[in-house]
Amino acid sequence: MTSTAHSHGFVTKGIHWLSAGLIGYGYLKGLDDVAQLSHPGVMQFEVAFALGLGALFLLRLFWTKGAAGATRLPTDAPKWEHFASKAVHVGLYASVFGIVLSGLGIALAYTTSVLGGLFQSAMIGLHEFALSALPVLLLAHIAGAIWHKVVRRDGVLESMTGKLPL
Ligand code: HEM
């Protein structure tokens, strides 16, 4: 019998669900073609969105690591759960920062001629890779949350949702 997780605080929950909403919005809005960046309004919005998302994830990293504690997984949970949880969280941060930084790289390459086509192709490749990796990691993340709700019943899902009647 493992112990029961105590809830994340409202700041951690607020940042978590705000970033989930922004990630969802980011996929919905998408861009089909780098040429769309020739519209100044589109370019400004994309750069502002990337900077905002990057800043939110940096804040979140410092907040959960420094102030609030990054996980509510009970310390006596099996070792493989600690490993899987850590690996998926690291992967989530890495893909979001990968998407943001390569997106800013694409914008930079588009507005300056100094960096050349090779740099732009590398940034587009990284952007597409990170954009494909994130949904896979999110599926693993959500599967983990359901595992804790249905099998372990240790309150880890509720630590981020509150007491939803699930
Ligand atoms: C239906 C969607 C989601 C559910 C049910 C969910 C559930 C959870 C739960 C229960 C935790 C706490 C885990 C723990 O205390 O160890 C957590 C933490 C976390 N979630 Fe989610 N999540 C969802 C969507 C997302 C999205 C879209 C992201 C975006 C990348 C994300 C990134 C993270 C990260 C990085 C953590 C680790 C703690 C932190 O840095 O805040 N989650 N999530």
XYZ file of N, CA, C and O and ligand atoms in Angstrom:
707
model
N 0.862 -1.213 0.000
C 0.000 0.000 0.000
C 0.889 1.251 0.000
O 1.710 1.433 0.894
N 0.770 2.060 -1.072
C 1.573 3.291 -1.128
C 0.823 4.422 -0.437
O -0.384 4.356 -0.248
N 1.570 5.491 -0.088
C 0.914 6.621 0.553
C 0.170 7.469 -0.474
O 0.348 7.302 -1.673
N -0.675 8.391 0.010
C -1.494 9.203 -0.887
C -0.841 10.559 -1.134
O -0.385 11.206 -0.191
N -0.832 10.963 -2.419
C -0.186 12.228 -2.799
C -0.971 13.412 -2.247
O -2.204 13.392 -2.248
N -0.255 14.452 -1.771
C -0.984 15.667 -1.397
C -1.009 16.607 -2.593
O -0.181 16.508 -3.504
N -1.976 17.529 -2.573
C -2.256 18.334 -3.759
C -1.123 19.291 -4.119
O -0.420 19.787 -3.243
N -0.949 19.543 -5.423
C -0.104 20.658 -5.846
C -0.816 21.945 -5.441
O -2.040 21.992 -5.328
N -0.032 23.027 -5.261
C -0.626 24.313 -4.895
C -1.320 24.963 -6.087
O -1.154 24.523 -7.221
N -2.073 26.050 -5.797
C -2.857 26.640 -6.891
C -1.978 27.301 -7.951
O -2.347 27.350 -9.121
N -0.776 27.772 -7.569
C 0.118 28.397 -8.566
C 0.599 27.323 -9.551
O 0.527 27.493 -10.774
N 1.054 26.178 -8.997
C 1.524 25.080 -9.857
C 0.392 24.592 -10.763
O 0.584 24.393 -11.965
N -0.809 24.445 -10.181
C -1.952 23.984 -10.987
C -2.288 25.016 -12.063
O -2.548 24.670 -13.213
N -2.283 26.299 -11.676
C -2.609 27.371 -12.631
C -1.630 27.365 -13.796
O -2.029 27.407 -14.961
N -0.319 27.267 -13.477
C 0.696 27.269 -14.540
C 0.534 26.011 -15.401
O 0.627 26.066 -16.626
N 0.276 24.852 -14.763
C 0.135 23.589 -15.508
C -0.993 23.680 -16.521
O -0.838 23.372 -17.697
N -2.172 24.145 -16.085
C -3.330 24.125 -16.992
C -3.271 25.263 -17.995
O -3.767 25.126 -19.116
N -2.628 26.398 -17.606
C -2.430 27.471 -18.593
C -1.490 26.980 -19.695
O -1.741 27.178 -20.891
N -0.391 26.292 -19.305
C 0.521 25.811 -20.359
C -0.145 24.734 -21.200
O 0.073 24.683 -22.411
N -0.980 23.879 -20.587
C -1.684 22.860 -21.384
C -2.576 23.548 -22.435
O -2.606 23.153 -23.603
N -3.285 24.612 -22.016
C -4.155 25.354 -22.944
C -3.346 25.982 -24.068
O -3.741 25.916 -25.240
N -2.211 26.591 -23.732
C -1.388 27.247 -24.758
C -0.808 26.239 -25.747
O -0.741 26.494 -26.946
N -0.397 25.056 -25.218
C 0.142 24.014 -26.107
C -0.972 23.564 -27.077
O -0.757 23.465 -28.288
N -2.164 23.338 -26.544
C -3.297 22.919 -27.385
C -3.582 23.973 -28.445
O -3.725 23.664 -29.636
N -3.615 25.240 -28.024
C -3.867 26.333 -28.967
C -2.778 26.385 -30.041
O -3.062 26.569 -31.232
N -1.523 26.186 -29.618
C -0.393 26.218 -30.553
C -0.564 25.191 -31.674
O -0.309 25.482 -32.840
N -1.039 23.984 -31.301
C -1.234 22.958 -32.339
C -2.425 23.309 -33.237
O -2.394 23.071 -34.432
N -3.475 23.881 -32.633
C -4.657 24.213 -33.433
C -4.353 25.302 -34.451
O -4.750 25.226 -35.602
N -3.620 26.337 -33.992
C -3.372 27.459 -34.917
C -2.379 27.048 -35.999
O -2.560 27.349 -37.156
N -1.317 26.331 -35.640
C -0.290 25.857 -36.576
C 0.125 26.849 -37.653
O -0.390 27.945 -37.751
N 1.087 26.499 -38.456
C 1.465 27.253 -39.662
C 1.766 26.192 -40.705
O 2.444 25.214 -40.421
N 1.230 26.383 -41.942
C 1.440 25.360 -42.973
C 2.775 25.529 -43.669
O 3.352 24.584 -44.167
N 3.242 26.784 -43.697
C 4.382 27.066 -44.561
C 5.184 28.216 -43.968
O 4.616 29.179 -43.456
N 6.504 28.099 -44.059
C 7.374 29.146 -43.518
C 7.140 30.480 -44.236
O 7.338 31.556 -43.649
N 6.632 30.436 -45.490
C 6.397 31.664 -46.264
C 5.340 32.558 -45.598
O 5.306 33.770 -45.840
N 4.495 31.962 -44.736
C 3.486 32.774 -44.041
C 4.135 33.833 -43.155
O 3.508 34.818 -42.786
N 5.420 33.609 -42.812
C 6.130 34.582 -41.972
C 6.410 35.891 -42.714
O 6.851 36.859 -42.107
N 6.136 35.932 -44.025
C 6.347 37.186 -44.767
C 5.301 38.229 -44.380
O 5.492 39.412 -44.610
N 4.181 37.800 -43.774
C 3.202 38.774 -43.258
C 3.700 39.275 -41.912
O 3.856 38.468 -40.974
N 3.944 40.602 -41.789
C 4.508 41.116 -40.527
C 3.665 40.750 -39.304
O 4.211 40.424 -38.253
N 2.334 40.756 -39.455
C 1.467 40.428 -38.319
C 1.677 38.993 -37.856
O 1.720 38.708 -36.656
N 1.806 38.070 -38.807
C 2.011 36.650 -38.480
C 3.358 36.479 -37.790
O 3.471 35.817 -36.747
N 4.393 37.104 -38.353
C 5.735 37.004 -37.766
C 5.720 37.519 -36.316
O 6.215 36.859 -35.406
N 5.119 38.702 -36.114
C 5.101 39.278 -34.756
C 4.360 38.360 -33.785
O 4.798 38.118 -32.668
N 3.225 37.823 -34.244
C 2.448 36.964 -33.356
C 3.217 35.697 -33.001
O 3.258 35.289 -31.842
N 3.845 35.085 -34.021
C 4.574 33.828 -33.774
C 5.728 34.042 -32.791
O 5.949 33.228 -31.894
N 6.467 35.164 -32.988
C 7.607 35.431 -32.097
C 7.092 35.712 -30.678
O 7.628 35.177 -29.690
N 6.024 36.501 -30.567
C 5.478 36.818 -29.236
C 4.971 35.542 -28.560
O 5.192 35.318 -27.361
N 4.308 34.675 -29.338
C 3.765 33.426 -28.778
C 4.908 32.534 -28.279
O 4.853 31.985 -27.178
N 5.964 32.431 -29.108
C 7.115 31.583 -28.721
C 7.780 32.139 -27.470
O 8.118 31.380 -26.543
N 7.964 33.467 -27.412
C 8.619 34.061 -26.237
C 7.754 33.861 -24.984
O 8.262 33.542 -23.906
N 6.444 34.023 -25.145
C 5.535 33.862 -24.005
C 5.539 32.426 -23.488
O 5.635 32.181 -22.279
N 5.450 31.470 -24.423
C 5.425 30.048 -24.029
C 6.755 29.655 -23.372
O 6.778 28.965 -22.342
N 7.864 30.122 -23.976
C 9.189 29.827 -23.417
C 9.320 30.408 -22.019
O 9.801 29.733 -21.092
N 8.864 31.653 -21.830
C 8.970 32.310 -20.521
C 8.119 31.562 -19.491
O 8.542 31.344 -18.344
N 6.912 31.128 -19.909
C 6.027 30.407 -18.984
C 6.657 29.078 -18.545
O 6.610 28.713 -17.369
N 7.277 28.358 -19.493
C 7.898 27.077 -19.149
C 9.166 27.269 -18.305
O 9.475 26.429 -17.457
N 9.891 28.385 -18.531
C 11.051 28.673 -17.669
C 10.580 28.969 -16.253
O 11.125 28.455 -15.272
N 9.537 29.814 -16.161
C 8.974 30.152 -14.850
C 8.524 28.887 -14.133
O 8.806 28.669 -12.947
N 7.844 28.022 -14.904
C 7.318 26.780 -14.354
C 8.436 25.876 -13.843
O 8.327 25.280 -12.776
N 9.529 25.813 -14.630
C 10.663 24.980 -14.234
C 11.258 25.483 -12.919
O 11.484 24.719 -11.983
N 11.485 26.803 -12.839
C 12.074 27.355 -11.616
C 11.110 27.224 -10.441
O 11.518 26.940 -9.322
N 9.814 27.413 -10.726
C 8.820 27.333 -9.646
C 8.735 25.916 -9.085
O 8.819 25.703 -7.868
N 8.579 24.928 -9.963
C 8.395 23.557 -9.464
C 9.694 23.010 -8.866
O 9.672 22.308 -7.866
N 10.831 23.346 -9.489
C 12.107 22.847 -8.964
C 12.484 23.564 -7.667
O 12.926 22.965 -6.695
N 12.304 24.910 -7.697
C 12.829 25.718 -6.596
C 11.880 25.867 -5.432
O 12.279 25.755 -4.271
N 10.582 26.106 -5.719
C 9.682 26.486 -4.639
C 8.671 25.413 -4.269
O 8.469 25.107 -3.094
N 8.046 24.798 -5.274
C 6.853 24.015 -4.963
C 7.064 22.505 -4.953
O 6.239 21.771 -4.431
N 8.156 22.016 -5.534
C 8.360 20.561 -5.614
C 7.747 20.028 -6.891
O 6.565 20.227 -7.123
N 8.542 19.353 -7.724
C 8.090 19.008 -9.077
C 7.162 17.810 -9.127
O 6.410 17.652 -10.054
N 7.183 16.946 -8.162
C 6.327 15.752 -8.267
C 5.629 15.433 -6.948
O 6.144 15.719 -5.871
N 4.444 14.867 -7.088
C 3.703 14.389 -5.919
C 3.691 12.870 -5.876
O 2.936 12.260 -5.101
N 4.502 12.247 -6.752
C 4.583 10.791 -6.737
C 5.069 10.358 -5.355
O 6.105 10.832 -4.885
N 4.323 9.469 -4.682
C 4.743 9.071 -3.328
C 6.165 8.502 -3.341
O 6.535 7.769 -4.254
N 6.961 8.845 -2.318
C 8.363 8.401 -2.288
C 8.465 6.872 -2.266
O 9.448 6.317 -2.731
N 7.420 6.204 -1.738
C 7.494 4.740 -1.687
C 6.871 4.066 -2.915
O 6.677 2.846 -2.934
N 6.591 4.844 -3.976
C 6.124 4.239 -5.244
C 7.279 3.457 -5.862
O 8.446 3.747 -5.568
N 6.971 2.452 -6.716
C 8.051 1.643 -7.307
C 9.063 2.508 -8.061
O 8.702 3.541 -8.613
N 10.297 1.990 -8.085
C 11.395 2.725 -8.741
C 11.081 3.035 -10.194
O 11.397 4.105 -10.697
N 10.438 2.060 -10.912
C 10.196 2.280 -12.344
C 9.223 3.439 -12.548
O 9.315 4.167 -13.536
N 8.312 3.658 -11.593
C 7.380 4.783 -11.735
C 8.123 6.106 -11.576
O 7.866 7.071 -12.301
N 9.071 6.153 -10.612
C 9.872 7.375 -10.451
C 10.666 7.654 -11.718
O 10.731 8.789 -12.187
N 11.245 6.567 -12.283
C 12.058 6.731 -13.485
C 11.196 7.209 -14.658
O 11.535 8.169 -15.358
N 10.038 6.515 -14.873
C 9.172 6.855 -16.014
C 8.648 8.286 -15.891
O 8.643 9.042 -16.872
N 8.236 8.663 -14.671
C 7.689 9.998 -14.455
C 8.738 11.067 -14.758
O 8.484 12.035 -15.483
N 9.961 10.851 -14.230
C 11.048 11.813 -14.443
C 11.376 11.911 -15.936
O 11.514 13.008 -16.491
N 11.493 10.726 -16.604
C 11.874 10.715 -18.023
C 10.836 11.464 -18.864
O 11.193 12.258 -19.741
N 9.537 11.230 -18.585
C 8.501 11.904 -19.388
C 8.493 13.406 -19.088
O 8.394 14.224 -20.009
N 8.651 13.797 -17.819
C 8.684 15.236 -17.505
C 9.861 15.929 -18.195
O 9.704 17.001 -18.773
N 11.050 15.284 -18.142
C 12.223 15.867 -18.812
C 11.954 15.983 -20.323
O 12.226 17.012 -20.946
N 11.362 14.907 -20.894
C 11.043 14.914 -22.326
C 10.053 16.018 -22.684
O 10.193 16.669 -23.719
N 9.048 16.248 -21.813
C 8.056 17.296 -22.084
C 8.736 18.666 -22.120
O 8.528 19.458 -23.043
N 9.568 18.939 -21.088
C 10.276 20.231 -21.079
C 11.185 20.352 -22.302
O 11.226 21.398 -22.954
N 11.933 19.259 -22.620
C 12.880 19.321 -23.744
C 12.132 19.583 -25.046
O 12.580 20.396 -25.868
N 10.965 18.917 -25.250
C 10.272 19.171 -26.521
C 9.713 20.581 -26.583
O 9.775 21.211 -27.637
N 9.169 21.074 -25.463
C 8.625 22.444 -25.522
C 9.757 23.450 -25.789
O 9.635 24.316 -26.663
N 10.883 23.310 -25.066
C 11.992 24.251 -25.320
C 12.537 24.060 -26.737
O 12.930 25.025 -27.393
N 12.544 22.808 -27.224
C 12.995 22.546 -28.600
C 12.100 23.257 -29.610
O 12.585 23.880 -30.561
N 10.782 23.174 -29.389
C 9.832 23.833 -30.308
C 10.046 25.350 -30.284
O 10.140 26.007 -31.320
N 10.147 25.906 -29.056
C 10.268 27.360 -28.911
C 11.574 27.862 -29.538
O 11.569 28.799 -30.353
N 12.708 27.225 -29.179
C 14.009 27.736 -29.647
C 14.170 27.559 -31.156
O 14.653 28.466 -31.842
N 13.727 26.404 -31.689
C 13.858 26.224 -33.139
C 12.902 27.168 -33.871
O 13.234 27.679 -34.946
N 11.733 27.445 -33.282
C 10.791 28.404 -33.891
C 11.421 29.786 -33.962
O 11.346 30.467 -34.992
N 12.074 30.191 -32.866
C 12.744 31.507 -32.877
C 13.902 31.493 -33.886
O 14.159 32.488 -34.561
N 14.586 30.336 -33.992
C 15.670 30.191 -34.973
C 15.152 30.348 -36.395
O 15.777 31.015 -37.223
N 13.974 29.756 -36.671
C 13.384 29.878 -38.017
C 13.079 31.352 -38.311
O 13.393 31.866 -39.389
N 12.483 32.037 -37.315
C 12.143 33.460 -37.509
C 13.401 34.291 -37.755
O 13.422 35.171 -38.615
N 14.464 33.982 -36.998
C 15.726 34.716 -37.146
C 16.320 34.488 -38.536
O 16.744 35.428 -39.214
N 16.327 33.210 -38.961
C 16.886 32.882 -40.284
C 16.065 33.551 -41.379
O 16.603 33.948 -42.407
N 14.747 33.672 -41.147
C 13.872 34.261 -42.165
C 14.111 35.754 -42.319
O 13.960 36.301 -43.398
N 14.479 36.438 -41.199
C 14.608 37.902 -41.260
C 16.042 38.358 -41.547
O 16.256 39.523 -41.830
N 17.037 37.463 -41.408
C 18.415 37.874 -41.705
C 18.962 36.951 -42.801
O 18.577 35.793 -42.880
N 19.861 37.466 -43.598
C 20.428 36.606 -44.647
C 21.756 36.008 -44.190
O 22.330 35.160 -44.845
N 22.224 36.444 -42.981
C 23.554 36.052 -42.503
C 23.648 34.545 -42.234
O 24.654 33.909 -42.517
N 22.552 33.963 -41.681
C 22.650 32.593 -41.179
C 22.557 31.520 -42.270
O 22.981 30.385 -42.065
N 21.988 31.850 -43.414
C 22.006 30.929 -44.550
C 20.946 29.833 -44.500
O 20.304 29.599 -43.470
N 20.793 29.155 -45.653
C 19.732 28.163 -45.822
C 19.936 26.908 -44.994
O 18.973 26.284 -44.566
N 21.203 26.537 -44.745
C 21.480 25.318 -43.981
C 20.955 25.459 -42.550
O 20.342 24.544 -41.994
N 21.206 26.651 -41.968
C 20.726 26.922 -40.604
C 19.208 26.833 -40.567
O 18.614 26.193 -39.683
N 18.562 27.466 -41.572
C 17.091 27.453 -41.587
C 16.555 26.014 -41.724
O 15.628 25.629 -41.010
N 17.187 25.206 -42.592
C 16.719 23.818 -42.756
C 16.901 23.036 -41.461
O 16.042 22.233 -41.078
N 18.034 23.248 -40.773
C 18.279 22.539 -39.510
C 17.218 22.921 -38.481
O 16.691 22.059 -37.759
N 16.874 24.228 -38.425
C 15.872 24.694 -37.456
C 14.493 24.121 -37.777
O 13.745 23.714 -36.886
N 14.160 24.056 -39.075
C 12.856 23.492 -39.471
C 12.809 21.999 -39.117
O 11.817 21.496 -38.586
N 13.937 21.289 -39.333
C 14.007 19.865 -38.993
C 13.802 19.648 -37.501
O 13.022 18.787 -37.078
N 14.484 20.456 -36.692
C 14.367 20.338 -35.235
C 12.941 20.667 -34.787
O 12.357 19.992 -33.924
N 12.373 21.712 -35.402
C 11.012 22.141 -35.060
C 10.029 20.994 -35.326
O 9.215 20.659 -34.466
N 10.138 20.391 -36.506
C 9.196 19.318 -36.862
C 9.390 18.092 -35.974
O 8.418 17.457 -35.562
N 10.653 17.785 -35.645
C 10.918 16.640 -34.769
C 10.277 16.855 -33.389
O 9.562 15.990 -32.865
N 10.520 18.041 -32.816
C 9.984 18.316 -31.471
C 8.460 18.382 -31.492
O 7.793 17.926 -30.553
N 7.896 18.915 -32.603
C 6.427 18.979 -32.719
C 5.818 17.582 -32.824
O 4.661 17.378 -32.435
N 6.567 16.606 -33.361
C 6.042 15.233 -33.433
C 6.264 14.485 -32.122
O 5.480 13.603 -31.765
N 7.367 14.809 -31.417
C 7.673 14.086 -30.172
C 6.703 14.478 -29.049
O 6.298 13.619 -28.245
N 6.316 15.769 -29.002
C 5.503 16.239 -27.864
C 4.179 15.475 -27.698
O 3.872 15.028 -26.587
N 3.389 15.257 -28.783
C 2.127 14.513 -28.587
C 2.349 13.087 -28.067
O 1.537 12.586 -27.293
N 3.448 12.448 -28.496
C 3.731 11.082 -28.022
C 3.991 11.113 -26.509
O 3.462 10.304 -25.740
N 4.798 12.111 -26.100
C 5.104 12.233 -24.662
C 3.846 12.594 -23.870
O 3.647 12.123 -22.745
N 2.987 13.435 -24.485
C 1.750 13.804 -23.778
C 0.836 12.595 -23.608
O 0.190 12.445 -22.564
N 0.820 11.720 -24.626
C 0.015 10.496 -24.495
C 0.544 9.653 -23.331
O -0.230 9.130 -22.521
N 1.887 9.538 -23.245
C 2.491 8.772 -22.144
C 2.154 9.437 -20.805
O 1.847 8.768 -19.811
N 2.196 10.793 -20.786
C 1.905 11.564 -19.571
C 0.460 11.331 -19.104
O 0.196 11.057 -17.934
N -0.463 11.377 -20.067
C -1.882 11.202 -19.722
C -2.141 9.738 -19.327
O -2.884 9.457 -18.387
N -1.469 8.794 -20.040
C -1.607 7.374 -19.667
C -1.119 7.170 -18.229
O -1.730 6.427 -17.449
N -0.024 7.862 -17.872
C 0.500 7.775 -16.504
C -0.524 8.289 -15.501
O -0.768 7.673 -14.456
N -1.166 9.424 -15.847
C -2.171 10.007 -14.940
C -3.330 9.028 -14.745
O -3.817 8.827 -13.619
N -3.754 8.379 -15.850
C -4.866 7.416 -15.757
C -4.436 6.177 -14.947
O -5.207 5.642 -14.138
N -3.190 5.749 -15.154
C -2.631 4.624 -14.376
C -2.752 4.902 -12.878
O -3.195 4.050 -12.090
N -2.399 6.143 -12.481
C -2.452 6.483 -11.050
C -3.891 6.551 -10.549
O -4.172 6.199 -9.413
N -4.797 7.003 -11.441
C -6.200 7.109 -11.033
C -6.837 5.723 -10.890
O -7.494 5.431 -9.896
N -6.608 4.853 -11.915
C -7.369 3.601 -11.990
C -6.676 2.456 -11.256
O -7.322 1.679 -10.560
N -5.351 2.354 -11.420
C -4.650 1.197 -10.865
C -4.065 1.501 -9.490
O -4.311 0.786 -8.523
N -3.280 2.557 -9.390
C -2.588 2.842 -8.129
C -3.493 3.519 -7.104
O -3.286 3.375 -5.906
N -4.420 4.313 -7.574
C -5.361 5.053 -6.691
C -4.624 5.770 -5.564
O -5.012 5.671 -4.384
N -3.536 6.478 -5.961
C -2.682 7.105 -4.950
C -2.804 8.634 -4.905
O -2.001 9.311 -4.269
N -3.810 9.181 -5.624
C -4.062 10.626 -5.548
C -3.152 11.474 -6.424
O -3.224 12.706 -6.357
N -2.287 10.849 -7.270
C -1.379 11.655 -8.096
C -2.163 12.459 -9.137
O -1.885 13.644 -9.347
N -3.179 11.844 -9.779
C -3.985 12.607 -10.745
C -4.689 13.765 -10.040
O -4.648 14.911 -10.487
N -5.287 13.459 -8.900
C -6.027 14.491 -8.167
C -5.114 15.603 -7.666
O -5.566 16.714 -7.411
N -3.799 15.316 -7.537
C -2.883 16.356 -7.061
C -2.813 17.508 -8.057
O -2.461 18.626 -7.703
N -3.175 17.241 -9.340
C -3.143 18.303 -10.352
C -4.540 18.745 -10.763
O -4.721 19.841 -11.278
N -5.553 17.917 -10.534
C -6.912 18.272 -10.980
C -7.786 18.764 -9.833
O -8.804 19.403 -10.065
N -7.435 18.457 -8.602
C -8.369 18.647 -7.492
C -9.302 17.449 -7.471
O -9.117 16.492 -8.236
N -10.315 17.507 -6.626
C -11.195 16.334 -6.474
C -12.295 16.350 -7.530
O -13.446 16.648 -7.251
N -11.934 16.067 -8.786
C -12.948 15.987 -9.826
C -13.703 14.672 -9.690
O -13.121 13.650 -9.358
N -15.013 14.681 -9.975
C -15.777 13.424 -9.868
C -15.511 12.528 -11.076
O -16.382 12.302 -11.903
N -14.262 12.020 -11.206
C -13.907 11.195 -12.391
C -14.262 9.727 -12.172
O -14.125 9.234 -11.080
C -5.261 15.892 -19.874
C -4.066 16.444 -19.794
C -3.129 16.340 -18.615
C -3.242 15.637 -17.435
C -4.374 14.725 -16.973
C -2.043 15.934 -16.660
C -1.769 15.453 -15.392
C -0.676 15.778 -14.614
C -0.454 15.368 -13.259
C -1.419 14.505 -12.447
C 0.724 15.872 -12.855
C 1.376 15.716 -11.475
C 2.385 14.620 -11.553
C 3.248 14.571 -10.309
O 2.940 15.245 -9.311
O 4.264 13.863 -10.389
C 1.301 16.602 -13.974
C 2.539 17.231 -13.976
C 3.146 17.747 -15.089
N 2.530 17.962 -16.314
Fe 0.660 17.372 -16.842
N -1.236 16.758 -17.383
C -1.848 17.033 -18.573
C -1.379 17.849 -19.583
C -0.097 18.363 -19.636
C 0.422 19.145 -20.732
C -0.355 19.552 -22.003
C 1.707 19.433 -20.426
C 2.583 20.254 -21.323
C 3.775 20.002 -21.647
C 2.008 18.841 -19.135
C 3.244 18.866 -18.478
C 3.473 18.472 -17.176
C 4.759 18.584 -16.488
C 6.072 19.087 -17.084
C 4.546 18.137 -15.169
C 5.595 18.039 -14.046
C 5.419 19.112 -13.004
C 5.538 20.504 -13.564
O 6.588 20.871 -14.111
O 4.526 21.237 -13.456
N 0.879 18.217 -18.669
N 0.406 16.538 -15.035
